[in-house]
Short mmCIF file of C-alpha atoms and ligand atoms in Angstrom, two decimals:
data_model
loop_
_atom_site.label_atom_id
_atom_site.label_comp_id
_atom_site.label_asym_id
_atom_site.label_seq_id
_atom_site.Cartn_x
_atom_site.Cartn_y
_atom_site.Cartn_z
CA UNK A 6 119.33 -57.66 35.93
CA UNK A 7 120.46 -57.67 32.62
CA UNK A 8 118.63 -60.27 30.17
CA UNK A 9 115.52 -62.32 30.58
CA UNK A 10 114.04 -64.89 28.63
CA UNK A 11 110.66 -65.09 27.59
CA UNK A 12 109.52 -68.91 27.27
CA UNK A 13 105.94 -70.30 26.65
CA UNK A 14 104.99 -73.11 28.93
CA UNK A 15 102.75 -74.68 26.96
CA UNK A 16 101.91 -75.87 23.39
CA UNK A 17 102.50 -72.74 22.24
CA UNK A 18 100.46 -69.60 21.59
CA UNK A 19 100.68 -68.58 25.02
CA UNK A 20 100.71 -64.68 23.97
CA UNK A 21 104.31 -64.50 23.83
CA UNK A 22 104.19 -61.95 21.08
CA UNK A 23 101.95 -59.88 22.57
CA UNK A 24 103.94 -59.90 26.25
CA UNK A 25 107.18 -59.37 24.29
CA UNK A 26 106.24 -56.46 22.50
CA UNK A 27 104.63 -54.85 26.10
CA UNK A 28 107.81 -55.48 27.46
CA UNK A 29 110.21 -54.92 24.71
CA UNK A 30 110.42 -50.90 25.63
CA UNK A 31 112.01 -52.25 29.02
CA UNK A 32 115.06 -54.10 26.58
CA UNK A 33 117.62 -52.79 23.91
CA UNK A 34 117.91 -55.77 22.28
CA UNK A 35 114.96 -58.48 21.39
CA UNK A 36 116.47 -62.12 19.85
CA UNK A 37 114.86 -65.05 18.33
CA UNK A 38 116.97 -68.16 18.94
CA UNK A 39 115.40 -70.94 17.18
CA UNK A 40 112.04 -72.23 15.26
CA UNK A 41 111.35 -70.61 12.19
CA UNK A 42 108.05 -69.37 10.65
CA UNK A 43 106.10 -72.25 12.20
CA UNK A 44 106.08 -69.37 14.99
CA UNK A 45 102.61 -67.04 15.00
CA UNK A 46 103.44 -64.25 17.09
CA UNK A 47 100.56 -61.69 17.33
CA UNK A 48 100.84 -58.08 18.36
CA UNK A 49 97.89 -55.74 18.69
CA UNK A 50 98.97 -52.20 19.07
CA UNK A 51 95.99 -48.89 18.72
CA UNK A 52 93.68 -51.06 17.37
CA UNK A 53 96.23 -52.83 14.48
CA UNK A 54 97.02 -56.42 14.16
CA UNK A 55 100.34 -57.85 13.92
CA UNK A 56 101.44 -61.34 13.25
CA UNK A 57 105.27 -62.18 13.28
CA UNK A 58 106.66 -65.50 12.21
CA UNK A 59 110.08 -64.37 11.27
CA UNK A 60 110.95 -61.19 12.47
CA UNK A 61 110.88 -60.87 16.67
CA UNK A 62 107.98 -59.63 18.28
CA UNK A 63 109.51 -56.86 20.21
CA UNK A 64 110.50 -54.57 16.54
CA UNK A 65 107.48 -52.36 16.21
CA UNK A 66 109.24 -50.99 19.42
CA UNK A 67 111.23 -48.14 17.69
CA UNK A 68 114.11 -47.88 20.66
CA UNK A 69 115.03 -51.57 20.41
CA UNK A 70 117.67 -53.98 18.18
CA UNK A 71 116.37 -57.12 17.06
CA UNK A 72 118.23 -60.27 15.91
CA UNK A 73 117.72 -63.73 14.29
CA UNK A 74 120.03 -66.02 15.99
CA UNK A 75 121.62 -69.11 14.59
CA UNK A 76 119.27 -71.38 16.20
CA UNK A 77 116.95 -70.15 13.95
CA UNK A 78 115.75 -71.63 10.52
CA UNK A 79 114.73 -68.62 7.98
CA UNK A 80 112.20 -68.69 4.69
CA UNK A 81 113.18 -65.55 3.14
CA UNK A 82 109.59 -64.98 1.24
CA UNK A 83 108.32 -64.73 4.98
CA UNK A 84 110.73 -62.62 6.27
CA UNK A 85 110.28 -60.12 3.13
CA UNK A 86 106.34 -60.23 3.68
CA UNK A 87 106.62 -58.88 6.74
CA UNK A 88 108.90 -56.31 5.79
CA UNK A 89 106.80 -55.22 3.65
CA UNK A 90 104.03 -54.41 6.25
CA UNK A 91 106.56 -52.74 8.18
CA UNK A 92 107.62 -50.62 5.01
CA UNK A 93 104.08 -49.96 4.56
CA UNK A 94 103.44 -48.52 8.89
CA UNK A 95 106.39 -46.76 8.05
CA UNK A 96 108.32 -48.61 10.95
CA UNK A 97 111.74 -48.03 10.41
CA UNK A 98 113.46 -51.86 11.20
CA UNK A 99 116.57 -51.87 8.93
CA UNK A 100 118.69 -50.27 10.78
CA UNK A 101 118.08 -52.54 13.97
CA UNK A 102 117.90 -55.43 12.55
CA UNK A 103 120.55 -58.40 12.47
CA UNK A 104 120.35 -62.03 10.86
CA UNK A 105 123.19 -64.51 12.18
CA UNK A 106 125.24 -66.13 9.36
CA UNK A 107 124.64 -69.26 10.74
CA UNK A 108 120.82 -68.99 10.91
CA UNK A 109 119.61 -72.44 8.06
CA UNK A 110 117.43 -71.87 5.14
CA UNK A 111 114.58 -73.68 4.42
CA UNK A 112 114.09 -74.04 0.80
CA UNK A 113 110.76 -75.07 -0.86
CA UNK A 114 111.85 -78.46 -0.94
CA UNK A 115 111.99 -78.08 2.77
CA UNK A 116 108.60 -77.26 2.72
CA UNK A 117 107.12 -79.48 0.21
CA UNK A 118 108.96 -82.53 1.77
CA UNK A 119 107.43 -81.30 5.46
CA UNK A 120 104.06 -82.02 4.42
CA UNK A 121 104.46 -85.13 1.79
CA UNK A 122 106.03 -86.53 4.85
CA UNK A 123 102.98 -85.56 7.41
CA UNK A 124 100.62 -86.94 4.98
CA UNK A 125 102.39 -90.27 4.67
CA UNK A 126 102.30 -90.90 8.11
CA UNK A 127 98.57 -91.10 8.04
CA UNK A 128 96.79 -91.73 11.38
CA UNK A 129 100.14 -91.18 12.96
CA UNK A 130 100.22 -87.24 11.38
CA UNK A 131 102.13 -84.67 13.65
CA UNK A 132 99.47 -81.82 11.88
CA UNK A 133 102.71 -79.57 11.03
CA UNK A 134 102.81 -76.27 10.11
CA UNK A 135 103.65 -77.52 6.68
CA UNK A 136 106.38 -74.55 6.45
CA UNK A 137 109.18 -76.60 6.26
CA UNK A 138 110.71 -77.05 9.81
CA UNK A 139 111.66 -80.59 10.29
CA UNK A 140 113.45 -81.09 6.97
CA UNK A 141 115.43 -77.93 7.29
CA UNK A 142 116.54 -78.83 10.61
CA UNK A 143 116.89 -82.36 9.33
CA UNK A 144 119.27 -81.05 6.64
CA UNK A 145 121.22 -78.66 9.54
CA UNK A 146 122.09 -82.11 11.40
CA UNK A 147 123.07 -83.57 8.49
CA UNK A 148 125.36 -81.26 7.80
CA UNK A 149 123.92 -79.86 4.26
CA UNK A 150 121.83 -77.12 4.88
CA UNK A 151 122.46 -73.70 2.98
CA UNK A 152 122.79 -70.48 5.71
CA UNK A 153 122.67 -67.41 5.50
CA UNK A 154 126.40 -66.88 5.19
CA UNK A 155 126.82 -69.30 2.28
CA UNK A 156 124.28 -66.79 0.10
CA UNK A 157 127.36 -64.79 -0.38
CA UNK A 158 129.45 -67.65 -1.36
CA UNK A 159 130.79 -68.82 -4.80
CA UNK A 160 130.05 -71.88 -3.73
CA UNK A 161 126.75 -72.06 -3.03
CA UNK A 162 125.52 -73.59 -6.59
CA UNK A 163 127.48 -76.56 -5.80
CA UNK A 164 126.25 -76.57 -2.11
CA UNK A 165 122.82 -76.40 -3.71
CA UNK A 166 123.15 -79.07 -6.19
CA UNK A 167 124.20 -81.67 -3.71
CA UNK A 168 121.18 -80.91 -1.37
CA UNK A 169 118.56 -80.58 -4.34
CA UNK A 170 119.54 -83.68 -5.89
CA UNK A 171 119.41 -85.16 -2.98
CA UNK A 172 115.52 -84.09 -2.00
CA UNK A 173 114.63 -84.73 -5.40
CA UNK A 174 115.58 -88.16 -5.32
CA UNK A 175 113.28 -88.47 -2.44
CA UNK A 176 110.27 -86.38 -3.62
CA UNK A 177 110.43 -88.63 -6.92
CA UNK A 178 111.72 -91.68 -5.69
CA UNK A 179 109.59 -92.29 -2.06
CA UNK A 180 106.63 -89.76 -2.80
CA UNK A 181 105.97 -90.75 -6.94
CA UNK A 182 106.04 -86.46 -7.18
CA UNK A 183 107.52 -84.00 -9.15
CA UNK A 184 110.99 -82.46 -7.96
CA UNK A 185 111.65 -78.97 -7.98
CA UNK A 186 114.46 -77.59 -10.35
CA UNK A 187 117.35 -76.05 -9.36
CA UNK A 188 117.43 -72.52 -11.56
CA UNK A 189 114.66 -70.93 -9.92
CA UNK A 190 115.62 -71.29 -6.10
CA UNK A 191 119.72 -70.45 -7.38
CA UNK A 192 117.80 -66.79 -8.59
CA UNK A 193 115.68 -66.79 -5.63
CA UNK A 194 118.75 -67.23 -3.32
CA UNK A 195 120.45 -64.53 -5.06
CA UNK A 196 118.14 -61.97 -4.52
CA UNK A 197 117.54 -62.82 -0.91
CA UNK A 198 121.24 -62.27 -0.86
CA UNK A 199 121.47 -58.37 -1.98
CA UNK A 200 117.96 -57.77 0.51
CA UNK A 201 119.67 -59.25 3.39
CA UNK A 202 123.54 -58.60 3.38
CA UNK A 203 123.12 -55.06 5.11
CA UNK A 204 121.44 -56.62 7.80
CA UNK A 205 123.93 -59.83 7.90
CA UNK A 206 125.84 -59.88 11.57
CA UNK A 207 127.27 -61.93 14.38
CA UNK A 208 124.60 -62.43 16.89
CA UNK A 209 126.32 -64.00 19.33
CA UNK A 210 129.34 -61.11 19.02
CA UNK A 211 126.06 -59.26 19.25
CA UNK A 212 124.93 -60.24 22.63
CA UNK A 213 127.86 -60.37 24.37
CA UNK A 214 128.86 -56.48 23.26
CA UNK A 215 124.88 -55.56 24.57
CA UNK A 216 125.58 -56.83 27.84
CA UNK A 217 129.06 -55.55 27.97
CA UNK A 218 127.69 -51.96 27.54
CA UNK A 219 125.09 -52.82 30.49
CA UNK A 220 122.02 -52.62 28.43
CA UNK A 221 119.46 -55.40 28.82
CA UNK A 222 118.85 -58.23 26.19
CA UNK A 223 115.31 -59.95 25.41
CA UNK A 224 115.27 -64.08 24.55
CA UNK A 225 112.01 -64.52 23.03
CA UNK A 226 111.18 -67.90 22.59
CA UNK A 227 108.95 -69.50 19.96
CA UNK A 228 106.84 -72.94 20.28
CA UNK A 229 105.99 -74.02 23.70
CA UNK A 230 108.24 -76.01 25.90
CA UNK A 231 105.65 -79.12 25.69
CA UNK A 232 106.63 -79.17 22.03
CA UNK A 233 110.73 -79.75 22.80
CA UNK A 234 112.05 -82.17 20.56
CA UNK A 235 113.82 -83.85 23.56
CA UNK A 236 111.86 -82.93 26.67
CA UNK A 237 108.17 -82.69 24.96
CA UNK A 238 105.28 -85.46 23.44
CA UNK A 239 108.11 -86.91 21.29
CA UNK A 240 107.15 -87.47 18.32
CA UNK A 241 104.15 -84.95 18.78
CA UNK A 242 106.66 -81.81 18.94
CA UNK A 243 108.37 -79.48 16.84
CA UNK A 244 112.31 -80.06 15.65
CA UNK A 245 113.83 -77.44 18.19
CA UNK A 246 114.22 -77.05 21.62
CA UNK A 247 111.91 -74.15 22.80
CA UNK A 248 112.82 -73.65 25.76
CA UNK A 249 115.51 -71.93 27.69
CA UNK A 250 117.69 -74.94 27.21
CA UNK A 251 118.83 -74.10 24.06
CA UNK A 252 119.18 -69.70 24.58
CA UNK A 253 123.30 -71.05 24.84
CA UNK A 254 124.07 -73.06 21.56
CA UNK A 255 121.09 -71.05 19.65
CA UNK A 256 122.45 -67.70 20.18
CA UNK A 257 126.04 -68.80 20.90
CA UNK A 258 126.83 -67.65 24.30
CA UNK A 259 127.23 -68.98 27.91
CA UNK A 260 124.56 -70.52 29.49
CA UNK A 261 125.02 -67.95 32.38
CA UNK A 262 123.92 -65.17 30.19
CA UNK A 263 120.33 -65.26 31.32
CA UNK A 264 119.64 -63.45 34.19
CA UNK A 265 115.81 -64.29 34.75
CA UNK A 266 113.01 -66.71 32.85
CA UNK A 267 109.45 -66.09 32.39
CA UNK A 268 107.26 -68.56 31.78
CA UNK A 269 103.91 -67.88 30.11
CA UNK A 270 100.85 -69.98 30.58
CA UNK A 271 97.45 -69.06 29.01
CA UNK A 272 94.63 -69.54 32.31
CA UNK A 273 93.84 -72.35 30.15
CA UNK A 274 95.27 -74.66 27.68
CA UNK A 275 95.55 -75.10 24.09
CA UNK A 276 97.23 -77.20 21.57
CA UNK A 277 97.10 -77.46 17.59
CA UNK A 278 98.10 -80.02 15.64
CA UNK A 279 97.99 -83.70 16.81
CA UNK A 280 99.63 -85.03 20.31
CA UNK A 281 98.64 -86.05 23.81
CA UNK A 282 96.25 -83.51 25.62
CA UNK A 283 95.41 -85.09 28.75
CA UNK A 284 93.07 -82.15 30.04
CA UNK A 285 91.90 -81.37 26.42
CA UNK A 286 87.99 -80.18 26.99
CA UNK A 287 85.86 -81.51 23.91
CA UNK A 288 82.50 -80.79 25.13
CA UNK A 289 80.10 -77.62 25.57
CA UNK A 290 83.22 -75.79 27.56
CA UNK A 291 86.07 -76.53 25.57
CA UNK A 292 83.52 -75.45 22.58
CA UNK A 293 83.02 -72.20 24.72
CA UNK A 294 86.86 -71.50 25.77
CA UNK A 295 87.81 -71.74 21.68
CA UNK A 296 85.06 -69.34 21.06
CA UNK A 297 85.65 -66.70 23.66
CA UNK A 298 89.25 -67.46 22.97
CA UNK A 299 89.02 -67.17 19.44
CA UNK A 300 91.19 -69.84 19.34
CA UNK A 301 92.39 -70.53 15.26
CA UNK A 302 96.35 -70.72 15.10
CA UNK A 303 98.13 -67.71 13.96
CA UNK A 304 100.16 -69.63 11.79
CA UNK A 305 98.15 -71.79 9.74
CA UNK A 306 94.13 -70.89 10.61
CA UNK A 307 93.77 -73.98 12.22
CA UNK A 308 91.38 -74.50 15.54
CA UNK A 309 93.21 -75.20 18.39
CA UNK A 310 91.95 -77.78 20.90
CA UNK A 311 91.06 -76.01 24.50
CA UNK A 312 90.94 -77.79 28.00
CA UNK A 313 92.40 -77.15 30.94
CA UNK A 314 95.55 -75.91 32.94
CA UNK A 315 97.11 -78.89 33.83
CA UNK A 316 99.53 -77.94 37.08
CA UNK A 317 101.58 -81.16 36.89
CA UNK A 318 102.34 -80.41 33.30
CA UNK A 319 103.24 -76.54 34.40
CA UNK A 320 105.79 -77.74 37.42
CA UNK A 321 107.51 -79.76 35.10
CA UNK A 322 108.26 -77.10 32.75
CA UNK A 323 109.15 -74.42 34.93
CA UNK A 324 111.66 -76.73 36.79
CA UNK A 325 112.99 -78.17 33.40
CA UNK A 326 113.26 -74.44 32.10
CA UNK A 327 114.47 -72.44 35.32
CA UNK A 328 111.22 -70.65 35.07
CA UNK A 329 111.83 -67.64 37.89
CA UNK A 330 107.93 -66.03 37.54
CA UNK A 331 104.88 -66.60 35.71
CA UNK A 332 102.60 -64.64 33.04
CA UNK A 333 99.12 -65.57 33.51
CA UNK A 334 97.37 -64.54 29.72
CA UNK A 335 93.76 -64.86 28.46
CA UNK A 336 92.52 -64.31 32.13
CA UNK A 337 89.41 -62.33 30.41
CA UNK A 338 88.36 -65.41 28.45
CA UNK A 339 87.01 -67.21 31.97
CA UNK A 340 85.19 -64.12 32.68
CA UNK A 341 82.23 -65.38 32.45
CA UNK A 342 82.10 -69.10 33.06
CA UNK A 343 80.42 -70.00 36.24
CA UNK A 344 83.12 -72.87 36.68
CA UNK A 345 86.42 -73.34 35.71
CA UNK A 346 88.39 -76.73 36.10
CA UNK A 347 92.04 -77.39 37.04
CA UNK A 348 93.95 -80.40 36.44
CA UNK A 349 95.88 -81.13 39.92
CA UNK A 350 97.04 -84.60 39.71
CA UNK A 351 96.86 -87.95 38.10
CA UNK A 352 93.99 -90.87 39.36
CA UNK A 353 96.60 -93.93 39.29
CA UNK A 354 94.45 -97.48 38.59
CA UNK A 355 95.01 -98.25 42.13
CA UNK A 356 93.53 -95.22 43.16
CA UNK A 357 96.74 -93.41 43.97
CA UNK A 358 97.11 -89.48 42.69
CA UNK A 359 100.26 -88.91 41.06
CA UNK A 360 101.23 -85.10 41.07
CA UNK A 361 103.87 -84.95 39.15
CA UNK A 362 103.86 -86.50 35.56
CA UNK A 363 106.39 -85.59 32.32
CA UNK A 364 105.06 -84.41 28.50
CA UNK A 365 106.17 -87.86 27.57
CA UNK A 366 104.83 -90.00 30.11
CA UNK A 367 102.71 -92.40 27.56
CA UNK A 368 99.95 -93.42 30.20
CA UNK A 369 99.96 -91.00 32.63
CA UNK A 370 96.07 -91.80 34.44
CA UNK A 371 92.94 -89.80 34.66
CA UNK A 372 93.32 -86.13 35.10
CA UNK A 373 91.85 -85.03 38.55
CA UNK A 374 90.12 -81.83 38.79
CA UNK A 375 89.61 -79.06 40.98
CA UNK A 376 86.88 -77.23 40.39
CA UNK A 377 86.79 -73.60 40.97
CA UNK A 378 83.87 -71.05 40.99
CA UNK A 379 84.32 -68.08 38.26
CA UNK A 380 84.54 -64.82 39.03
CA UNK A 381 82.10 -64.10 36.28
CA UNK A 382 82.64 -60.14 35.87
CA UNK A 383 85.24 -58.05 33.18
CA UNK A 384 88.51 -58.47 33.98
CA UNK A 385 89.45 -56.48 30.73
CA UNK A 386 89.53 -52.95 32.17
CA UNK A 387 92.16 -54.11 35.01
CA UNK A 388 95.22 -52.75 35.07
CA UNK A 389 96.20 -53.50 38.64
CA UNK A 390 95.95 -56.82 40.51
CA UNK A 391 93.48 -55.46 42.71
CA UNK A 392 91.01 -54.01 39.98
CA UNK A 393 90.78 -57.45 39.57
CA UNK A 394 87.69 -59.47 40.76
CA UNK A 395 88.03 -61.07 44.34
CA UNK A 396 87.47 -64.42 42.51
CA UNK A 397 90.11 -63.92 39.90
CA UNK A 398 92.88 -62.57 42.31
CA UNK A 399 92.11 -65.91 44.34
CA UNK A 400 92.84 -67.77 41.10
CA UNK A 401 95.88 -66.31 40.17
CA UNK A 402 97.29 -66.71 43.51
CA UNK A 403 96.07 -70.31 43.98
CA UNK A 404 98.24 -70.83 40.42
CA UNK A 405 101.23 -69.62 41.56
CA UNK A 406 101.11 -70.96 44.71
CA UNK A 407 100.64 -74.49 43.43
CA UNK A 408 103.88 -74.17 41.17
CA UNK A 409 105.82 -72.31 43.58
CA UNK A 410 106.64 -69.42 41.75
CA UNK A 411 105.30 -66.31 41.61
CA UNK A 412 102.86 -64.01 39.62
CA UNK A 413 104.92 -61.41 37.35
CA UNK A 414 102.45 -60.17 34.81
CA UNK A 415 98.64 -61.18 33.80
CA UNK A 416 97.34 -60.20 30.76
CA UNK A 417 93.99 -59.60 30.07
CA UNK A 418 93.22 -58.44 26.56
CA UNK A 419 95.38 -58.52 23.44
CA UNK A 420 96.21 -55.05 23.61
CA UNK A 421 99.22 -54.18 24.85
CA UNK A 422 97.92 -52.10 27.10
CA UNK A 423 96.10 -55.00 28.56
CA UNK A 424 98.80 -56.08 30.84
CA UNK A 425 99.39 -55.98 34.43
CA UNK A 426 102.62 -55.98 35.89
CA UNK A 427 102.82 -57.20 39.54
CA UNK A 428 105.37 -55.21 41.73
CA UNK A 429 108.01 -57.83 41.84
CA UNK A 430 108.14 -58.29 38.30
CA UNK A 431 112.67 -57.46 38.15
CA UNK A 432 112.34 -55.30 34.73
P1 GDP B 509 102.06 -66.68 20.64
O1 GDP B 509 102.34 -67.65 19.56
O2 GDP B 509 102.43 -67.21 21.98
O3 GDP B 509 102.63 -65.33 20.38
O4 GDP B 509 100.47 -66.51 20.68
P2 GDP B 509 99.53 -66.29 19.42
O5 GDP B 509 99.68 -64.92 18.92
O6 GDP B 509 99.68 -67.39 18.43
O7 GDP B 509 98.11 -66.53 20.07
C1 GDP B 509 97.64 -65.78 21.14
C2 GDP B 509 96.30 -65.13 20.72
O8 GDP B 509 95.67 -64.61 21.87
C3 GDP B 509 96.49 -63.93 19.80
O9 GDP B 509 95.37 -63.83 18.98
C4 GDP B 509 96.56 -62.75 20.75
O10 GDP B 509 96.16 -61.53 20.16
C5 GDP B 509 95.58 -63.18 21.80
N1 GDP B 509 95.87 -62.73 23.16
C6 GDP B 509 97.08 -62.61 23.79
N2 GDP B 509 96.91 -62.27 25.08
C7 GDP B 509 95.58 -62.16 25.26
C8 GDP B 509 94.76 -61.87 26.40
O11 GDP B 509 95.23 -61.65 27.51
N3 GDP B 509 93.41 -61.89 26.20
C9 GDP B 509 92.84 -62.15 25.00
N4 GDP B 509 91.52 -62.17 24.92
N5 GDP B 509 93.58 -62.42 23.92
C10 GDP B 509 94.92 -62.44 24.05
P1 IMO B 510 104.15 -70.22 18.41
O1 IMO B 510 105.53 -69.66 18.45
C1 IMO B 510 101.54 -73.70 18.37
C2 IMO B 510 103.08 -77.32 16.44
C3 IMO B 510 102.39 -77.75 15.16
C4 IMO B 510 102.59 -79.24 15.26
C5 IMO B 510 104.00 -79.36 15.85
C6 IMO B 510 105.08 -79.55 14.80
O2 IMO B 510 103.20 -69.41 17.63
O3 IMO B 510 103.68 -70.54 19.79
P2 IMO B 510 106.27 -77.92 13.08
O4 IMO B 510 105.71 -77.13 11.95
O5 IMO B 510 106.96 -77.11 14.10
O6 IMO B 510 107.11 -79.08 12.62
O7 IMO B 510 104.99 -78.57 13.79
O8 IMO B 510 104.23 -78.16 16.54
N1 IMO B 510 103.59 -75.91 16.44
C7 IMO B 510 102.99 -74.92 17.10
N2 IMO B 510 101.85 -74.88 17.81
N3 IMO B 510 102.30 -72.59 18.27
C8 IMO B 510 103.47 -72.62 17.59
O9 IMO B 510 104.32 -71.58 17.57
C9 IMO B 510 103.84 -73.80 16.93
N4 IMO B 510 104.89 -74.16 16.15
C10 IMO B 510 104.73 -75.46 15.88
O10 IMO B 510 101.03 -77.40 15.19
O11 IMO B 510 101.69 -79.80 16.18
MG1 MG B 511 101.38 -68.52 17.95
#
């Protein structure tokens, strides 16, 4: 096996940047391939908190490469922030680092035009990220964005005046506010430019020369798979595809690059920001799972909404994404409810139970639940399936069994060291 993508399964913040750094020392090379600093990734290593929105997960790993594919949209400030903090820890990234040419910009007008455009839509608000996502991928599709390769490019003032004039119109014209002049962003640019060009390479030539050599590639994905722009709660979703449908035209090689897919799922579910959440919890245990899970995005600070694992929801993901094996995270946040609830099908109005249901399936019934006794003892201190409660190991098992895949990691702690790897786990 030579590359495996990492994908989350649900709304997002499954843990994906915590399971990618515990498994980046297994890789040589670690790749975002789309989304943009609307990504939260966090990483707790000794006792230190890390949150990546740019740069992948897996570089505080000193043995591995990591890249910024062209799927990917880039706001430099962010990227040089968390430089910075790796400057600071003295982790040495330069010189395994690579951003794609082709990877979009978002400029602030990107970013002030995400949320005038949120706001206007009132009661109908997605609750972005505000950091510019959907207009920079707007402009990409339109065919005017600004990448990374065009920083080094005489013409990039003219580039820049069509696509400012353009959003200014719009910011003064639809939204009665100020635009924002071109000088400033030109100088901006051009800085960016001289930080970045070392680092400036072919991702996809990239890839194909890693696997070539025989040494194993990383897809870390950002978002959740719910939030797909084509598969997910359209028009609750972000503007790229999440999944492992779009490792191919986001990195720029074959689709039968990827070896293996996991899938992470939290043991529950969250979602932030606005959308359909059919087995969203809002009483005293959705209250408690937020808590326990200390459950504010990593992005923006925001609570996220808690419920339940929703299995119909789960087996249309992992079919729609390949999804070979499962990672089970935040086990340790059920330790110690006496009752934990699974959504197992949908109560039809004629009484029916419908199993399986899509993301964008506008009425899909009443979630039915299964209701499961806790385990209610640590699970924290595991590090083998079987140090695990009877209870738990029952759970996990009854999980995978139900989606017809099996168990390849749990995690139970946001350490990294908080992990355990099941036997059949292929890296
Ligand atoms: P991502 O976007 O998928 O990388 O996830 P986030 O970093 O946004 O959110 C996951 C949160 O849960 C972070 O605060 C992690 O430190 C934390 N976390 C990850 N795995 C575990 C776990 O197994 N147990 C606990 N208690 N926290 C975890
Ligand atoms: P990670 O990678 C959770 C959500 C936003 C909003 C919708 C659209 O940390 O799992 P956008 O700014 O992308 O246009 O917002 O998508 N969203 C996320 N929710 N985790 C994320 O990333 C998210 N990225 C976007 O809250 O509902
Ligand atoms: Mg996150």
């Amino acid at each position: 096996m030579k590359s495996l993508a990492l994908v989350g399964l649900q709304w997002g913040d499954e843990g994906k940047g915590k399971l990618v750094d515990w498994i980046s020392a297994r890789f040589d090379l670690a790749i975002r391939y789309q989304g943009g600093p609307n990504a939260g990734h966090t990483v707790w290593v000794n006792g230190a908190k890390w949150v990546f929105h740019q740069m992948p997960a897996g570089v505080l790993n000193p043995n591995i490469h990591v890249a910024i594919a062209a799927g990917c949209v880039l706001h430099p400030q962010t990227l040089f922030e968390e430089w910075e903090k790796l400057d600071a820890a003295g982790v040495d990234y330069q010189s395994r680092t690579t951003i794609d040419p082709r990877t979009h910009i978002i400029l602030p007008h990107h970013r002030l035009l995400d949320k005038l455009r949120d706001e206007a839509r009132g009661k109908h608000k997605i609750g972005t990220t505000a950091r510019g996502i959907g207009p920079c991928y707007q402009d990409k599709y339109s065919r005017c964005g600004i990448r990374v390769g065009d920083l080094f490019s005489s013409s990039l003032p003219g580039k820049l005046d069509i696509i400012i004039n353009y959003h200014n119109a719009i910011i003064e014209k639809i939204y009665g506010k100020q635009g924002i002049g071109k000088s400033r962003i030109l100088n901006d640019l051009q800085a960016t430019a001289e930080r970045i060009r070392p680092l400036v390479g072919d991702v996809s030539v990239l890839v194909n020369t890693y696997l070539e050599q025989g040494r194993k590639v990383l897809f870390e994905g950002a978002q959740g798979v719910l939030l797909d722009v084509d598969h997910g709660s359209y028009p609750y979703v972000t503007s790229s595809n999440p999944g492992t449908t779009s490792i191919p035209t986001g990195v720029g090689i074959s689709p039968k690059v990827v070896d293996k897919v996991i899938g992470l799922t939290k043991a529950y579910a969250t979602r932030v920001g606005a959308g359909p959440f059919p087995t969203e919890d809002e009483g005293e245990m959705g209250c408690k799972l937020q808590e326990l899970g200390n459950e504010f995005g990593a992005a923006t600070g925001r609570r996220r909404r808690c419920g339940w694992l929703d299995l119909p929801l789960l087996r249309y993901v992992i079919a729609l994404n390949g999804v070979d094996g499962l990672a089970i995270t935040k086990l340790d946040v059920l330790d110690s409810f006496d009752r934990l609830k699974v959504c197992t099908g949908y109560k039809q109005l004629d009484g029916s139970i419908r199993t399986e249901i899509t993301p964008h399936d506008e009425s899909p019934g009443e979630p039915v639940y299964e209701e499961i006794e806790g385990w209610q003892a640590s699970t924290a201190d595991a590090r083998t399936f079987e140090e695990l409660p009877e209870r738990a190991q029952a759970y996990l098992e009854w999980i995978s069994k139900q989606v017809g895949i099996p168990l390849w990691a749990v995690s139970v702690g946001q350490e990294r060291t908080a992990t355990i790897t099941m036997p059949d786990f292929p890296f």
